[in-house]
Coordinates of C-alpha atoms in Angstrom, one line a residue:
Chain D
X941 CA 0.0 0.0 0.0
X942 CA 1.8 3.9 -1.0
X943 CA 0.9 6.0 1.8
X944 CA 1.1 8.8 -0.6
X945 CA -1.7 8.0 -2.6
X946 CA -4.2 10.1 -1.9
X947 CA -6.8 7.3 -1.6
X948 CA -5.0 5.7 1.0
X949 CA -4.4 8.3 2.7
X950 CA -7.7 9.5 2.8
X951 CA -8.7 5.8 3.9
X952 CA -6.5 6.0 6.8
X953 CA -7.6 9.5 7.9
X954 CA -11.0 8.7 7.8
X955 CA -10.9 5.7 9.6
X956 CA -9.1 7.1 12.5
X957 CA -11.8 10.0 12.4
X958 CA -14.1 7.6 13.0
X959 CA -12.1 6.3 16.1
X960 CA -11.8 9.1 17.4
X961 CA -15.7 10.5 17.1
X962 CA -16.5 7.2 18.5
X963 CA -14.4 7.7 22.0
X964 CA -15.8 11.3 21.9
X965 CA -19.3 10.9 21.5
X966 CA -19.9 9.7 25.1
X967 CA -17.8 12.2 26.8
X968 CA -20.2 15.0 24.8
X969 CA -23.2 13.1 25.8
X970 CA -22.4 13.1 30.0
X971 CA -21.1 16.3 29.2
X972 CA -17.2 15.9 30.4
X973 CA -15.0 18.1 29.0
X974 CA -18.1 20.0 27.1
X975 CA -18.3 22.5 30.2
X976 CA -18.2 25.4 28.2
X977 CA -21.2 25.1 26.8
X978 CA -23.8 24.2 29.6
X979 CA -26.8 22.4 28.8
X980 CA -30.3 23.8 28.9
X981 CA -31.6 23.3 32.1
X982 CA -35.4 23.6 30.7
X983 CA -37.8 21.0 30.7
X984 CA -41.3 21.0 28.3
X985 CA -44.8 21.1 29.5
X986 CA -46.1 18.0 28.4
X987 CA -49.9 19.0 29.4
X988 CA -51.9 19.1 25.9
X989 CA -49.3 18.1 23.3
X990 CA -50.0 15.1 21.4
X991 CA -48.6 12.7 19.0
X992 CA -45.6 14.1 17.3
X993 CA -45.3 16.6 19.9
X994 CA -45.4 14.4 23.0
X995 CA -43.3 12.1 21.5
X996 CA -40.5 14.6 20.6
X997 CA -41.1 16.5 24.3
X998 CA -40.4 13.0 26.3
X999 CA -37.6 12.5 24.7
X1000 CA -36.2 15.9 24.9
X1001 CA -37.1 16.1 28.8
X1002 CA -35.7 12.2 29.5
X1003 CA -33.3 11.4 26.8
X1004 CA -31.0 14.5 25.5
X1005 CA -28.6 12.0 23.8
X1006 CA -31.6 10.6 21.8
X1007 CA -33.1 13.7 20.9
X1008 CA -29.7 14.7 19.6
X1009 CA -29.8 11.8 17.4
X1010 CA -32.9 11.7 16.5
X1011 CA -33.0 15.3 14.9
X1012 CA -30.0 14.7 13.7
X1013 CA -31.2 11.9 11.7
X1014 CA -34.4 13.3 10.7
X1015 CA -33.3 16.2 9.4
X1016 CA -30.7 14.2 7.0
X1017 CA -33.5 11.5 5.9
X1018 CA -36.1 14.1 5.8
X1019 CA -33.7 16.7 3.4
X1020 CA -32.8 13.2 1.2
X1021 CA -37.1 12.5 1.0
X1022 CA -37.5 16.1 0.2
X1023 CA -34.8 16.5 -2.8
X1024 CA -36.5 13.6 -4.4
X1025 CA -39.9 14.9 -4.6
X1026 CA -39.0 18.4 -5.3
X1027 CA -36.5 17.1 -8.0
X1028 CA -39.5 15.0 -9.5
X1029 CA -41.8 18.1 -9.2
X1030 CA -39.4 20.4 -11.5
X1031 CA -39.0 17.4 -14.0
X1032 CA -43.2 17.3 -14.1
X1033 CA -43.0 21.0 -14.9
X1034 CA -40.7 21.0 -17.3
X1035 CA -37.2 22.5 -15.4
X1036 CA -34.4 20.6 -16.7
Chain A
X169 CA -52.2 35.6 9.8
X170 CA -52.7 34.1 12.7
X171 CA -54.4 30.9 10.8
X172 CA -51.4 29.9 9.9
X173 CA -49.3 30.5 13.2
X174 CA -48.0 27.2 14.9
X175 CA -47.3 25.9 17.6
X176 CA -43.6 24.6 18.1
X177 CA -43.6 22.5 21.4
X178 CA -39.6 22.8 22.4
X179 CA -39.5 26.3 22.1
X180 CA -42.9 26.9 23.2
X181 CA -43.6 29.8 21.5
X182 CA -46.0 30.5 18.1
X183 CA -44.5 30.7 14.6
X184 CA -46.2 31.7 11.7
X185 CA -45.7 28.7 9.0
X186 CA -45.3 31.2 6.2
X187 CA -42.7 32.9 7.4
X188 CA -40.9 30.1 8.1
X189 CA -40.8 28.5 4.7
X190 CA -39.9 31.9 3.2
X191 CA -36.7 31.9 5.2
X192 CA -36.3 28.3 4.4
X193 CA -36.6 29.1 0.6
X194 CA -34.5 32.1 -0.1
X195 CA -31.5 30.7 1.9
X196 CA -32.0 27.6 0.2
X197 CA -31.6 29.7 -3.4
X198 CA -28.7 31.7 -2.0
X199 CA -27.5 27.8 -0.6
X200 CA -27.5 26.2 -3.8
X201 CA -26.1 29.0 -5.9
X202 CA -23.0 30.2 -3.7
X203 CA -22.6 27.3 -1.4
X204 CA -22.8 28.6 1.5
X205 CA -25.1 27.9 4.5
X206 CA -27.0 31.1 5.1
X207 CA -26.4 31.3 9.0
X208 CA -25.6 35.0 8.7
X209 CA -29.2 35.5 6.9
X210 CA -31.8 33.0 9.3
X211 CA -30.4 33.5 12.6
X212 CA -31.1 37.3 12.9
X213 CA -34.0 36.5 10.8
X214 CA -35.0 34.1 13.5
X215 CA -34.4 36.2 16.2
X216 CA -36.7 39.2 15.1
X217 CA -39.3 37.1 14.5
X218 CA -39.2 35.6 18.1
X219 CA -37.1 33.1 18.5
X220 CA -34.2 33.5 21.5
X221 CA -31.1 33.2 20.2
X222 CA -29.6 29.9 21.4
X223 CA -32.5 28.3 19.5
X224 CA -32.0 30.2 16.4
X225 CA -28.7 29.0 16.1
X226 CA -29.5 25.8 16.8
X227 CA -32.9 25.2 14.5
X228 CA -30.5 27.4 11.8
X229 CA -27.7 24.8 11.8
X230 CA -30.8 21.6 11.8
X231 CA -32.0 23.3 8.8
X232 CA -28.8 24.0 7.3
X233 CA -27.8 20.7 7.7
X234 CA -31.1 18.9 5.9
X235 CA -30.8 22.1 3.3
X236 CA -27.2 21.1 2.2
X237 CA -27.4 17.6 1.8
X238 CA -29.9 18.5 -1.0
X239 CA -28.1 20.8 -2.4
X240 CA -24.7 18.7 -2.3
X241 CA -26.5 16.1 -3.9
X242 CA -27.7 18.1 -6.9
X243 CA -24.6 19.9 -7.2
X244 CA -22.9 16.1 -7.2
X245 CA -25.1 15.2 -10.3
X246 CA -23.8 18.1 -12.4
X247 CA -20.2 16.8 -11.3
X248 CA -19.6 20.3 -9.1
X249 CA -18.6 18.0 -6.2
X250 CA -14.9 17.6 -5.3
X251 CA -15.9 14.8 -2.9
X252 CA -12.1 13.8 -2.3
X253 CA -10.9 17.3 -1.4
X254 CA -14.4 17.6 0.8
X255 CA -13.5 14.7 2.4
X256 CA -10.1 15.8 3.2
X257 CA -11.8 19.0 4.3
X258 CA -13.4 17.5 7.0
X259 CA -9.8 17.1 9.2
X260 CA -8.4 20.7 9.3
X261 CA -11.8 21.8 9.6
X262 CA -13.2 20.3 13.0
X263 CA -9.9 21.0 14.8
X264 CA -10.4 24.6 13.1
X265 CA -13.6 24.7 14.4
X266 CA -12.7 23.8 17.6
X267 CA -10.3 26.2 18.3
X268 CA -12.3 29.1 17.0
X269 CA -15.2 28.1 19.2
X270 CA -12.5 28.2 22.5
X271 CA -11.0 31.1 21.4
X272 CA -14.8 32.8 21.8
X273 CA -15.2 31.1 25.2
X274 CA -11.9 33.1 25.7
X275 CA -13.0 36.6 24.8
X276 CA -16.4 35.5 26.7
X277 CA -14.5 35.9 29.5
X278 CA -13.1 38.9 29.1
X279 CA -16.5 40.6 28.1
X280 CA -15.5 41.6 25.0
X281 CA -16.7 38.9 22.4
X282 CA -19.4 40.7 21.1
X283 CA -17.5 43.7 19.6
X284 CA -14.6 41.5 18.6
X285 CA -16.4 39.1 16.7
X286 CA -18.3 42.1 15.1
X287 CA -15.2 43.9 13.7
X288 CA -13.5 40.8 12.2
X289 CA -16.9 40.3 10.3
X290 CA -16.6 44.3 9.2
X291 CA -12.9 43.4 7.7
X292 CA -13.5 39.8 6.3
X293 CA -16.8 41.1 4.6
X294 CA -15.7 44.5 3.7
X295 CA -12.1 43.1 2.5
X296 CA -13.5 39.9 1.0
X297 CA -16.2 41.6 -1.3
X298 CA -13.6 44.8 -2.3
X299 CA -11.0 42.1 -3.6
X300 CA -13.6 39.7 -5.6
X301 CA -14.6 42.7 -7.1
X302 CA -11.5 44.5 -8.4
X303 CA -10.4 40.9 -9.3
X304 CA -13.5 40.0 -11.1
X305 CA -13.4 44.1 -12.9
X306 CA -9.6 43.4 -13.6
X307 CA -9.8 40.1 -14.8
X308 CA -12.9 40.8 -17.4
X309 CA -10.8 44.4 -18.4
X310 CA -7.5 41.6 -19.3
X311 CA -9.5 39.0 -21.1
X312 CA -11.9 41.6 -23.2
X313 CA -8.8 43.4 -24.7
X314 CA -7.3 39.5 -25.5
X315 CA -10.1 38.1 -26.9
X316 CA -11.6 38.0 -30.1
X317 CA -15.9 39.6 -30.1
X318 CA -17.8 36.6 -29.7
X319 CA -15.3 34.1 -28.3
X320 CA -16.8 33.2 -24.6
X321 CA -14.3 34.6 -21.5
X322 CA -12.6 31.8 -19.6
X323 CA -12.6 31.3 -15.9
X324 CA -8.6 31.3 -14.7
X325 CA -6.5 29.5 -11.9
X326 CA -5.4 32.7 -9.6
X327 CA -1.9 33.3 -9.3
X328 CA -2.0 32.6 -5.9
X329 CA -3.7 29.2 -5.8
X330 CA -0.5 28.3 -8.9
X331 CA 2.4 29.4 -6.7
X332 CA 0.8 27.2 -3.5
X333 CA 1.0 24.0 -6.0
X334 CA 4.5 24.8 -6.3
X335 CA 5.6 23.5 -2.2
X336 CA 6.2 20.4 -2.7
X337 CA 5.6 19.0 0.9
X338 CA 4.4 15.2 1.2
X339 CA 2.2 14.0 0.9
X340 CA 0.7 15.7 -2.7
X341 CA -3.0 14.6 -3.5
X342 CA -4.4 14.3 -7.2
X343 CA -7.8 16.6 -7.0
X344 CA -9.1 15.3 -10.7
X345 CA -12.6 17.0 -10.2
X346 CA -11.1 20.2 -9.9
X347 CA -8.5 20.1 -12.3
X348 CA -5.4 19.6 -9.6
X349 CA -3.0 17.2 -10.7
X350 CA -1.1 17.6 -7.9
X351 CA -0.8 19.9 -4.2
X352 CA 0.4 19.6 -1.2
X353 CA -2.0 17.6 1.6
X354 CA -0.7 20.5 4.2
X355 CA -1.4 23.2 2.3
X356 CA -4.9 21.7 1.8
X357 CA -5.2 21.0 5.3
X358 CA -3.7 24.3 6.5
X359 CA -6.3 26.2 4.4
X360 CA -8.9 24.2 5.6
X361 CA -7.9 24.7 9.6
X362 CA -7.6 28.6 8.9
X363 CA -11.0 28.6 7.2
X364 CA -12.5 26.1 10.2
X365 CA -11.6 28.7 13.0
X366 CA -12.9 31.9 10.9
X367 CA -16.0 29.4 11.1
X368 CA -15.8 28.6 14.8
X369 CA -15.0 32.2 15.5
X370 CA -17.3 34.1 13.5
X371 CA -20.1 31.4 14.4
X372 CA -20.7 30.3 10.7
X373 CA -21.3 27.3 8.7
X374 CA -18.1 28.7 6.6
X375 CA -19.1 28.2 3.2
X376 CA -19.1 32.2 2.9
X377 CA -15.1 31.9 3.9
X378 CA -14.7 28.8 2.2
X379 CA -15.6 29.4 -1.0
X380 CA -13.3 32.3 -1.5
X381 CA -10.3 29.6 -0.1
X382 CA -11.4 27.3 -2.4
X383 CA -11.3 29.7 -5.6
X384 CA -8.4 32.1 -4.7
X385 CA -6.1 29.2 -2.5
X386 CA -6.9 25.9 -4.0
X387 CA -7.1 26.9 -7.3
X388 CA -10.8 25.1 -7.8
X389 CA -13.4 26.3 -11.1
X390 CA -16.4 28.5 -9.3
X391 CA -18.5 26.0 -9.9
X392 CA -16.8 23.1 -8.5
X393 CA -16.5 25.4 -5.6
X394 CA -19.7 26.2 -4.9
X395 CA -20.5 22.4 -4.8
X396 CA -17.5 21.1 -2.6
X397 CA -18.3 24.0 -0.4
X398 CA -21.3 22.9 0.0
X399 CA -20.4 19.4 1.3
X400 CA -17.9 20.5 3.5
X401 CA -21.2 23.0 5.1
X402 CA -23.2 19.6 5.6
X403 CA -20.7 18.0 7.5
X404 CA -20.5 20.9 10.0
X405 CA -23.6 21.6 10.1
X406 CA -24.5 17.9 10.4
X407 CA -21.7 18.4 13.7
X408 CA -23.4 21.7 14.7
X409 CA -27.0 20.1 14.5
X410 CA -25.5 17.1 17.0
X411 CA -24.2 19.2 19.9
X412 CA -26.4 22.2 20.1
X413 CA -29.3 19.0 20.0
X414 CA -27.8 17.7 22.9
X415 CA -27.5 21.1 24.8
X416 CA -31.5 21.2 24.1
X417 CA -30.9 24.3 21.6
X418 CA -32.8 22.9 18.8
X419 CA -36.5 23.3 17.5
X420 CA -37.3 19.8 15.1
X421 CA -40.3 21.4 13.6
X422 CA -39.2 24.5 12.6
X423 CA -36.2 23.1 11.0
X424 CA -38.8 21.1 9.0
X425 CA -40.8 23.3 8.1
X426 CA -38.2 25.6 6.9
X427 CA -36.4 22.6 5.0
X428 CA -39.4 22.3 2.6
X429 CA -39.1 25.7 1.7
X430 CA -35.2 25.5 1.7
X431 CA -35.5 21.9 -0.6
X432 CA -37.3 24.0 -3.2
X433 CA -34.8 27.1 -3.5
X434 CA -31.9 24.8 -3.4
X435 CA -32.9 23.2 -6.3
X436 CA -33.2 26.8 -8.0
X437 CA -30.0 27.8 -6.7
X438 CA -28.1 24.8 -8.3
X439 CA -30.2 24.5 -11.2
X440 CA -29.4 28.2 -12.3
X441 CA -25.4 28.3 -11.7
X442 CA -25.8 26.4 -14.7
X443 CA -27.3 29.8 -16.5
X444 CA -24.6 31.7 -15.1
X445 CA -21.3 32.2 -15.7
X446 CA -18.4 31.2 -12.9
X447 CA -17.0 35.0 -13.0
X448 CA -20.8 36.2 -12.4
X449 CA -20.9 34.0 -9.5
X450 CA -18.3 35.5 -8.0
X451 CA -19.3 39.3 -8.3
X452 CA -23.0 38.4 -7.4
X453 CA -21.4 36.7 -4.4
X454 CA -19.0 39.9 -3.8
X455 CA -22.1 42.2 -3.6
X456 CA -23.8 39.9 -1.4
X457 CA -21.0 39.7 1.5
X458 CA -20.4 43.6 1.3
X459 CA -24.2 44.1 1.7
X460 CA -23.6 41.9 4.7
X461 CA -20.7 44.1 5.8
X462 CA -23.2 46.7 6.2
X463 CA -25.9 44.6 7.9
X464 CA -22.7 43.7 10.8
X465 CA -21.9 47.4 10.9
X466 CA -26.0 48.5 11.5
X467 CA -25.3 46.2 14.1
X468 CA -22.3 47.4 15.2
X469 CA -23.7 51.1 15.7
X470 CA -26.8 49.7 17.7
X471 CA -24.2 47.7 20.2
X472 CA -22.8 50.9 20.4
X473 CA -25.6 53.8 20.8
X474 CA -28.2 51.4 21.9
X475 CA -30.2 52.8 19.6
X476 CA -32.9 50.1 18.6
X477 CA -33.2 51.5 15.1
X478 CA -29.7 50.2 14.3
X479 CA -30.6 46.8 15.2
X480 CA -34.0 46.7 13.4
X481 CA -32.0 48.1 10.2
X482 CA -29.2 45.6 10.6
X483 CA -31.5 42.7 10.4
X484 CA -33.8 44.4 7.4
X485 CA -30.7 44.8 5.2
X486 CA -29.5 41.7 5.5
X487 CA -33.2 40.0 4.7
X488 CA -33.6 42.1 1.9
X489 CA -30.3 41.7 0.2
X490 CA -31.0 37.7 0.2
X491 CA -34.6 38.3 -0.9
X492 CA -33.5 40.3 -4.1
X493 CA -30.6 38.1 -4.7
X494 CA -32.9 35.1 -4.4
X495 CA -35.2 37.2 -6.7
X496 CA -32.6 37.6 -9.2
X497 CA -31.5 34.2 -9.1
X498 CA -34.9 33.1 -10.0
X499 CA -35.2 35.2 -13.1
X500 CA -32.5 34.3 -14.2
X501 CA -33.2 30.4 -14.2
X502 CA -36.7 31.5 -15.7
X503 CA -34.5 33.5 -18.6
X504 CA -32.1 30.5 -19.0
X505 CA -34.8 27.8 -19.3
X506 CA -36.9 30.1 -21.8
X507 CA -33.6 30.4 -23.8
X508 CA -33.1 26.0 -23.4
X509 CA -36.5 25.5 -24.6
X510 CA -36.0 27.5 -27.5
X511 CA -33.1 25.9 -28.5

């Protein structure tokens, strides 16, 4: 394997990224070493909210890690759904 | 109005729908036609129309984040997506990013992060937007007395981004997409760290910085640019979106909401850099940033007089310079698909 090719080296780089957001990812989760930035101390009313909305306020209020991921993955699936049908949309009206 | 006002359970506050989605579409437009993210236009945009600012930031990056992987992705099918010099991107950038972010804490502490972060805004802007001007005027004034009537002007490699392929430090990457047969890793990764803590520091996504780095420093086509700018924004905003999630800083559903509007300009944006070209980019991105300039400096006064009409003026400039850019844009797609179907 040649270090220098760029491949490779971006192989190796990427992997080790991965280590490394790996061991970090529970340290930002308990919060350790993430002091400067304190966490909201705020917790939703869940009187009256419903579906969506009671589901996303439990797990905000009891899960922060969760909610983090959850967002996180919403908005990337929900921003790959949306291309899709907006891209179909211009190609039923004619924008090529 | 008020019949379309929601309800946005995190935040607890009411949002009208409307507005929303306008925000979400103009910055997606501006998005997918300079490759930036558009933090500079939604978060005071946000905040005037009631949200506190920890939760504009953090429903700004969500949105950014969703916003950019559709734009990456169109930008990737026209083959305006350096993915290998993105992916390399990622490295200098965090660690950037992480010292620009400290280096706030820092000032924090010493009271005086406000004004500080102001004035570096002032001179990037300002300085930024007065050199891809007189180098887009100069450049167009060298090529029209060398060129034939008719013959199309070319985009050219600056002299600057020529002399950095010249260090010959190892590793050297091949950057086919954008033309590079060969540069330095470091100086990749070097441009990418200073570009990451301008980001950190200034509180950006950085596609506003980086796509001047990537024209002027790396040497990439505009276009090319735009598009590896653009993945290199959904990475970080795809970081940014993480933690300020887990600090409890984000609002899901207005970042949806404003993600539909966003997934429709995005596809304008991209769709009409192919109308445009790469020298027009960059001027129409010059204006933009200096019209910024003056947004930061409106603000600048109103930290400094408290004078509220500063503040309101700051955050009315900088809406209406991306709703008559996005305006533009969209003509000019209209024009250009007129002119295709023509042909």
């Amino acid at each position: 394997m040649r270090l220098y090719h760029s491949r490779n080296l971006l192989a190796i780089m990427l992997i080790a990224g991965l280590i490394a957001a790996g061991a970090i990812t529970p340290a930002l989760a308990s919060g350790e070493g993430h002091g400067d930035t304190e966490e909201l101390k705020y917790e939703v009313d869940l009187e009256g909210k419903t579906g969506f909305n009671l589901f996303m306020a439990e797990i905000y209020n009891n899960n922060r890690l969760l909610y983090a991921l959850v967002v996180t993955v919403i908005m990337a699936v929900l921003g790959m759904v949306v291309a899709q049908i907006t891209e179909q949309i211009l190609r039923l009206i004619g924008v090529r | 109005m008020d019949f379309f006002n929601i309800y946005l359970p995190i935040s607890g506050i009411e949002f009208n729908i409307l507005i929303l989605v306008s925000i979400g579409f103009c910055v997606g437009t501006l998005g997918g036609f300079f490759g930036v993210g558009g933090a500079w236009i939604v978060t005071p945009a946000l905040n005037i129309f009631g949200f506190s600012m920890p939760f504009a930031i953090g429903t700004d990056l969500a949105h950014i984040f969703g916003k950019s992987i559709i734009a990456t992705g169109k930008h990737s099918k026209l083959g305006n997506v350096d993915w290998r010099l993105g992916l390399f991107s990622i490295f200098g950038s965090i660690i950037g990013i992480e010292g620009g972010k400290r280096f706030v804490l820092f000032l924090e502490k010493t009271g005086n992060v406000g004004s500080v972060v102001r004035w570096v805004y002032m001179i990037f802007l300002f300085g930024l937007g007065a050199y891809m001007m007189y180098e887009y005027f100069s450049t167009m004034k060298k090529q029209k007395s060398e060129i034939s009537p008719g013959e199309q002007q070319v985009e050219t490699t600056s002299g600057l981004a020529l002399k950095l392929r010249l260090i010959n430090l190892p590793p050297r990457i091949a950057l086919p997409t954008s033309g590079i047969s060969g540069i330095s890793f470091w100086i990749v990764f070097v441009i990418f760290l200073i570009t990451g803590f301008l980001s950190g520091f200034m509180g950006v996504g950085g596609g506003f910085i980086l796509l001047p780095a990537l024209i002027y420093l790396v040497g990439c086509p505009t276009t090319v640019a735009v598009g590896t700018s653009l993945l290199s924004v959904c990475f970080m905003s795809g970081y940014g979106t993480f933690t300020y999630s887990l600090s409890g800083r984000t609002e899901l559903l207005a970042a949806m909401i404003m993600l539909i509007g966003a997934a429709i300009g995005a596809q304008i944006g991209v769709l009409a850099t192919k109308f445009i070209r790469g020298y027009s980019i960059r001027i129409l991105f010059a204006i933009m940033i200096i019209l910024a300039g003056i947004s930061v400096t409106l603000k600048q006064l109103h930290s400094a007089s408290n004078l509220e009409i500063f503040g309101i003026l700051a955050a009315y400039v900088v809406m209406g310079a991306a709703g008559s850019m996005t305006l533009l844009i969209f003509i000019r797609l209209v024009i250009g698909q007129r002119d295709l179907r023509r042909k």
